[in-house]
Amino acid sequence: MTAATANGNHAIEDPVVTKVQDASPIQESTLFEELYHMQCFRTGEFFLKSGQMTPIYIDLRRIMSSPRVLRMAAQAMCDKILSSNIKFDYVVGVPYAALPLATLVSDILNVPMLMKRKEAKAYGTKQLIEGVYQPGGTVLLVEDVVTSGESIRETAEAIRKENLKVTDAIAVLDRQQGAVCNLAEDNLNFLRYYDEISSFLTMEGVLDGLITKNEMTEERKRQIIEHLAKPF
Ligand SMILES: O=P(O)(O)OC[C@H]1O[C@H](OP(=O)(O)OP(=O)(O)O)[C@H](O)[C@@H]1O
């Protein structure tokens, strides 16, 4: 049950269920259910950073309003990071939406966090990268939703200018619109939470999940996939 709030959104009941970090690895279906409950999947007409119209918008910014779901998503990323055996000295969230996730990943893994600003300030230290770091260190980039991978690339570029290395990036959800190839061109290894193409945490998986909720038809899914395959 939901209640209307002043900004037109709905307050979401958020029952405390389990402590996630003590549990076995988080299942993609569990995370899908939580994101669905948080109303992260919106159908309609929305525009992406690239300017492309999308008939489905995935808004993971909403999960910061539930510490439990935010932690679950961060823990899912940490499961993937640990199983991938990648090495890094710092965690950086791609601004802004991924900053809460990156903060929790840093906390769970006990790895220092840095912050990349979208724009340098005109006062204070005027730094684009905030935090304490040693040149030569390696950064893991944390993203919420990846579309083209451009935001990850921009963040990696700014970090590399500070003589830090960036070889890996991870996202909760891949919209499957070319990021894997685009990032490989920039020597970035892109990890999704799950690699299987049928995973819930890909665009195709989300659409399949919405079909099981009777909020999508197979025909509409086909149309959306076709639309999203068009060049930006
Ligand atoms: O892979 P891309 O094509 O770059 O698209 C993905 C990016 O778009 C969204 O951020 P947005 O630009 O909306 O900014 P925000 O995080 O500040 O909300 C999202 O949080 C990613 O960072």
GROMACS .gro file of N, CA, C and O in nm, residues 139-197:
model
  236
  139VAL      N    1   4.163   0.268  -0.918
  139VAL     CA    2   4.025   0.303  -0.881
  139VAL      C    3   3.927   0.203  -0.943
  139VAL      O    4   3.940   0.168  -1.060
  140LEU      N    5   3.829   0.162  -0.864
  140LEU     CA    6   3.714   0.088  -0.917
  140LEU      C    7   3.598   0.187  -0.929
  140LEU      O    8   3.564   0.255  -0.831
  141LEU      N    9   3.539   0.196  -1.047
  141LEU     CA   10   3.424   0.285  -1.067
  141LEU      C   11   3.295   0.210  -1.037
  141LEU      O   12   3.276   0.096  -1.080
  142VAL      N   13   3.205   0.278  -0.966
  142VAL     CA   14   3.074   0.221  -0.931
  142VAL      C   15   2.966   0.305  -0.999
  142VAL      O   16   2.963   0.428  -0.984
  143GLU      N   17   2.880   0.238  -1.073
  143GLU     CA   18   2.773   0.306  -1.148
  143GLU      C   19   2.639   0.244  -1.109
  143GLU      O   20   2.634   0.127  -1.068
  144ASP      N   21   2.531   0.320  -1.120
  144ASP     CA   22   2.400   0.261  -1.091
  144ASP      C   23   2.346   0.194  -1.217
  144ASP      O   24   2.337   0.073  -1.226
  145VAL      N   25   2.312   0.275  -1.315
  145VAL     CA   26   2.258   0.223  -1.441
  145VAL      C   27   2.352   0.267  -1.552
  145VAL      O   28   2.392   0.382  -1.557
  146VAL      N   29   2.387   0.176  -1.640
  146VAL     CA   30   2.473   0.213  -1.751
  146VAL      C   31   2.396   0.201  -1.882
  146VAL      O   32   2.322   0.105  -1.903
  147THR      N   33   2.411   0.304  -1.966
  147THR     CA   34   2.345   0.301  -2.097
  147THR      C   35   2.454   0.292  -2.204
  147THR      O   36   2.486   0.184  -2.250
  148SER      N   37   2.514   0.405  -2.239
  148SER     CA   38   2.622   0.402  -2.339
  148SER      C   39   2.757   0.378  -2.274
  148SER      O   40   2.854   0.341  -2.342
  149GLY      N   41   2.765   0.404  -2.145
  149GLY     CA   42   2.895   0.396  -2.076
  149GLY      C   43   2.969   0.529  -2.078
  149GLY      O   44   3.078   0.541  -2.023
  150GLU      N   45   2.908   0.632  -2.136
  150GLU     CA   46   2.976   0.762  -2.150
  150GLU      C   47   3.009   0.823  -2.012
  150GLU      O   48   3.118   0.879  -1.994
  151SER      N   49   2.919   0.811  -1.918
  151SER     CA   50   2.946   0.870  -1.785
  151SER      C   51   3.064   0.799  -1.718
  151SER      O   52   3.145   0.864  -1.651
  152ILE      N   53   3.072   0.669  -1.735
  152ILE     CA   54   3.186   0.594  -1.680
  152ILE      C   55   3.314   0.641  -1.748
  152ILE      O   56   3.416   0.667  -1.683
  153ARG      N   57   3.308   0.659  -1.880
  153ARG     CA   58   3.428   0.703  -1.954
  153ARG      C   59   3.473   0.841  -1.909
  153ARG      O   60   3.592   0.864  -1.889
  154GLU      N   61   3.377   0.933  -1.893
  154GLU     CA   62   3.411   1.070  -1.850
  154GLU      C   63   3.476   1.067  -1.710
  154GLU      O   64   3.572   1.139  -1.685
  155THR      N   65   3.420   0.985  -1.625
  155THR     CA   66   3.474   0.977  -1.488
  155THR      C   67   3.614   0.917  -1.491
  155THR      O   68   3.706   0.967  -1.424
  156ALA      N   69   3.632   0.813  -1.571
  156ALA     CA   70   3.765   0.749  -1.582
  156ALA      C   71   3.868   0.848  -1.635
  156ALA      O   72   3.982   0.855  -1.586
  157GLU      N   73   3.827   0.929  -1.731
  157GLU     CA   74   3.920   1.026  -1.791
  157GLU      C   75   3.969   1.126  -1.686
  157GLU      O   76   4.089   1.154  -1.675
  158ALA      N   77   3.876   1.177  -1.607
  158ALA     CA   78   3.913   1.276  -1.504
  158ALA      C   79   4.005   1.213  -1.399
  158ALA      O   80   4.099   1.276  -1.350
  159ILE      N   81   3.977   1.089  -1.366
  159ILE     CA   82   4.058   1.020  -1.264
  159ILE      C   83   4.198   0.991  -1.317
  159ILE      O   84   4.299   1.009  -1.247
  160ARG      N   85   4.204   0.951  -1.443
  160ARG     CA   86   4.337   0.921  -1.502
  160ARG      C   87   4.424   1.045  -1.511
  160ARG      O   88   4.546   1.036  -1.501
  161LYS      N   89   4.360   1.162  -1.525
  161LYS     CA   90   4.438   1.287  -1.528
  161LYS      C   91   4.508   1.313  -1.395
  161LYS      O   92   4.600   1.393  -1.388
  162GLU      N   93   4.457   1.250  -1.289
  162GLU     CA   94   4.519   1.266  -1.157
  162GLU      C   95   4.623   1.159  -1.130
  162GLU      O   96   4.660   1.132  -1.016
  163ASN      N   97   4.667   1.092  -1.238
  163ASN     CA   98   4.768   0.986  -1.225
  163ASN      C   99   4.720   0.867  -1.142
  163ASN      O  100   4.797   0.803  -1.072
  164LEU      N  101   4.589   0.845  -1.148
  164LEU     CA  102   4.533   0.724  -1.089
  164LEU      C  103   4.496   0.630  -1.204
  164LEU      O  104   4.472   0.676  -1.316
  165LYS      N  105   4.494   0.500  -1.176
  165LYS     CA  106   4.459   0.402  -1.279
  165LYS      C  107   4.311   0.363  -1.265
  165LYS      O  108   4.260   0.356  -1.153
  166VAL      N  109   4.248   0.337  -1.377
  166VAL     CA  110   4.110   0.285  -1.375
  166VAL      C  111   4.105   0.170  -1.475
  166VAL      O  112   4.129   0.191  -1.595
  167THR      N  113   4.077   0.051  -1.426
  167THR     CA  114   4.068  -0.064  -1.518
  167THR      C  115   3.932  -0.131  -1.512
  167THR      O  116   3.895  -0.201  -1.606
  168ASP      N  117   3.858  -0.110  -1.404
  168ASP     CA  118   3.730  -0.181  -1.389
  168ASP      C  119   3.618  -0.087  -1.346
  168ASP      O  120   3.640   0.009  -1.273
  169ALA      N  121   3.500  -0.121  -1.395
  169ALA     CA  122   3.379  -0.048  -1.355
  169ALA      C  123   3.269  -0.151  -1.332
  169ALA      O  124   3.267  -0.255  -1.399
  170ILE      N  125   3.181  -0.121  -1.238
  170ILE     CA  126   3.070  -0.213  -1.211
  170ILE      C  127   2.941  -0.134  -1.203
  170ILE      O  128   2.940  -0.020  -1.155
  171ALA      N  129   2.833  -0.192  -1.253
  171ALA     CA  130   2.702  -0.126  -1.247
  171ALA      C  131   2.598  -0.224  -1.194
  171ALA      O  132   2.612  -0.345  -1.213
  172VAL      N  133   2.495  -0.171  -1.132
  172VAL     CA  134   2.386  -0.259  -1.087
  172VAL      C  135   2.308  -0.309  -1.207
  172VAL      O  136   2.272  -0.426  -1.214
  173LEU      N  137   2.283  -0.221  -1.302
  173LEU     CA  138   2.194  -0.259  -1.411
  173LEU      C  139   2.245  -0.207  -1.545
  173LEU      O  140   2.284  -0.091  -1.556
  174ASP      N  141   2.248  -0.294  -1.643
  174ASP     CA  142   2.295  -0.261  -1.776
  174ASP      C  143   2.174  -0.252  -1.870
  174ASP      O  144   2.100  -0.348  -1.884
  175ARG      N  145   2.157  -0.136  -1.931
  175ARG     CA  146   2.045  -0.121  -2.025
  175ARG      C  147   2.074  -0.189  -2.159
  175ARG      O  148   1.992  -0.184  -2.250
  176GLN      N  149   2.189  -0.252  -2.170
  176GLN     CA  150   2.226  -0.330  -2.290
  176GLN      C  151   2.220  -0.245  -2.417
  176GLN      O  152   2.161  -0.284  -2.517
  177GLN      N  153   2.280  -0.127  -2.409
  177GLN     CA  154   2.282  -0.040  -2.526
  177GLN      C  155   2.424  -0.007  -2.570
  177GLN      O  156   2.453   0.105  -2.612
  178GLY      N  157   2.512  -0.104  -2.554
  178GLY     CA  158   2.646  -0.091  -2.613
  178GLY      C  159   2.758  -0.060  -2.518
  178GLY      O  160   2.873  -0.046  -2.560
  179ALA      N  161   2.731  -0.051  -2.388
  179ALA     CA  162   2.836  -0.009  -2.295
  179ALA      C  163   2.953  -0.107  -2.289
  179ALA      O  164   3.068  -0.065  -2.279
  180VAL      N  165   2.924  -0.236  -2.296
  180VAL     CA  166   3.032  -0.335  -2.282
  180VAL      C  167   3.139  -0.310  -2.389
  180VAL      O  168   3.259  -0.302  -2.358
  181CYS      N  169   3.096  -0.291  -2.515
  181CYS     CA  170   3.192  -0.266  -2.625
  181CYS      C  171   3.254  -0.128  -2.611
  181CYS      O  172   3.376  -0.112  -2.628
  182ASN      N  173   3.172  -0.027  -2.580
  182ASN     CA  174   3.224   0.110  -2.571
  182ASN      C  175   3.332   0.120  -2.463
  182ASN      O  176   3.434   0.187  -2.483
  183LEU      N  177   3.310   0.055  -2.352
  183LEU     CA  178   3.407   0.066  -2.243
  183LEU      C  179   3.533  -0.015  -2.272
  183LEU      O  180   3.643   0.025  -2.233
  184ALA      N  181   3.518  -0.125  -2.342
  184ALA     CA  182   3.636  -0.204  -2.379
  184ALA      C  183   3.730  -0.121  -2.466
  184ALA      O  184   3.853  -0.131  -2.454
  185GLU      N  185   3.673  -0.032  -2.550
  185GLU     CA  186   3.756   0.055  -2.635
  185GLU      C  187   3.841   0.148  -2.549
  185GLU      O  188   3.944   0.198  -2.593
  186ASP      N  189   3.795   0.176  -2.429
  186ASP     CA  190   3.866   0.267  -2.339
  186ASP      C  191   3.942   0.188  -2.232
  186ASP      O  192   3.972   0.240  -2.124
  187ASN      N  193   3.972   0.062  -2.264
  187ASN     CA  194   4.045  -0.025  -2.170
  187ASN      C  195   3.977  -0.036  -2.034
  187ASN      O  196   4.042  -0.039  -1.931
  188LEU      N  197   3.845  -0.038  -2.037
  188LEU     CA  198   3.770  -0.055  -1.912
  188LEU      C  199   3.694  -0.187  -1.917
  188LEU      O  200   3.616  -0.212  -2.008
  189ASN      N  201   3.721  -0.268  -1.818
  189ASN     CA  202   3.653  -0.395  -1.805
  189ASN      C  203   3.524  -0.369  -1.728
  189ASN      O  204   3.527  -0.322  -1.616
  190PHE      N  205   3.410  -0.398  -1.790
  190PHE     CA  206   3.282  -0.363  -1.730
  190PHE      C  207   3.216  -0.487  -1.671
  190PHE      O  208   3.187  -0.583  -1.741
  191LEU      N  209   3.192  -0.482  -1.541
  191LEU     CA  210   3.127  -0.593  -1.473
  191LEU      C  211   2.983  -0.558  -1.446
  191LEU      O  212   2.955  -0.453  -1.388
  192ARG      N  213   2.893  -0.644  -1.486
  192ARG     CA  214   2.755  -0.628  -1.439
  192ARG      C  215   2.740  -0.716  -1.318
  192ARG      O  216   2.819  -0.807  -1.295
  193TYR      N  217   2.636  -0.690  -1.243
  193TYR     CA  218   2.614  -0.774  -1.125
  193TYR      C  219   2.602  -0.920  -1.169
  193TYR      O  220   2.664  -1.010  -1.115
  194TYR      N  221   2.522  -0.944  -1.272
  194TYR     CA  222   2.515  -1.076  -1.332
  194TYR      C  223   2.552  -1.065  -1.478
  194TYR      O  224   2.518  -0.966  -1.543
  195ASP      N  225   2.620  -1.165  -1.531
  195ASP     CA  226   2.665  -1.157  -1.670
  195ASP      C  227   2.566  -1.217  -1.768
  195ASP      O  228   2.571  -1.189  -1.886
  196GLU      N  229   2.479  -1.302  -1.716
  196GLU     CA  230   2.388  -1.370  -1.809
  196GLU      C  231   2.294  -1.268  -1.872
  196GLU      O  232   2.242  -1.180  -1.805
  197ILE      N  233   2.270  -1.286  -1.999
  197ILE     CA  234   2.190  -1.191  -2.073
  197ILE      C  235   2.045  -1.194  -2.026
  197ILE      O  236   1.971  -1.098  -2.036
   0.00000   0.00000   0.00000
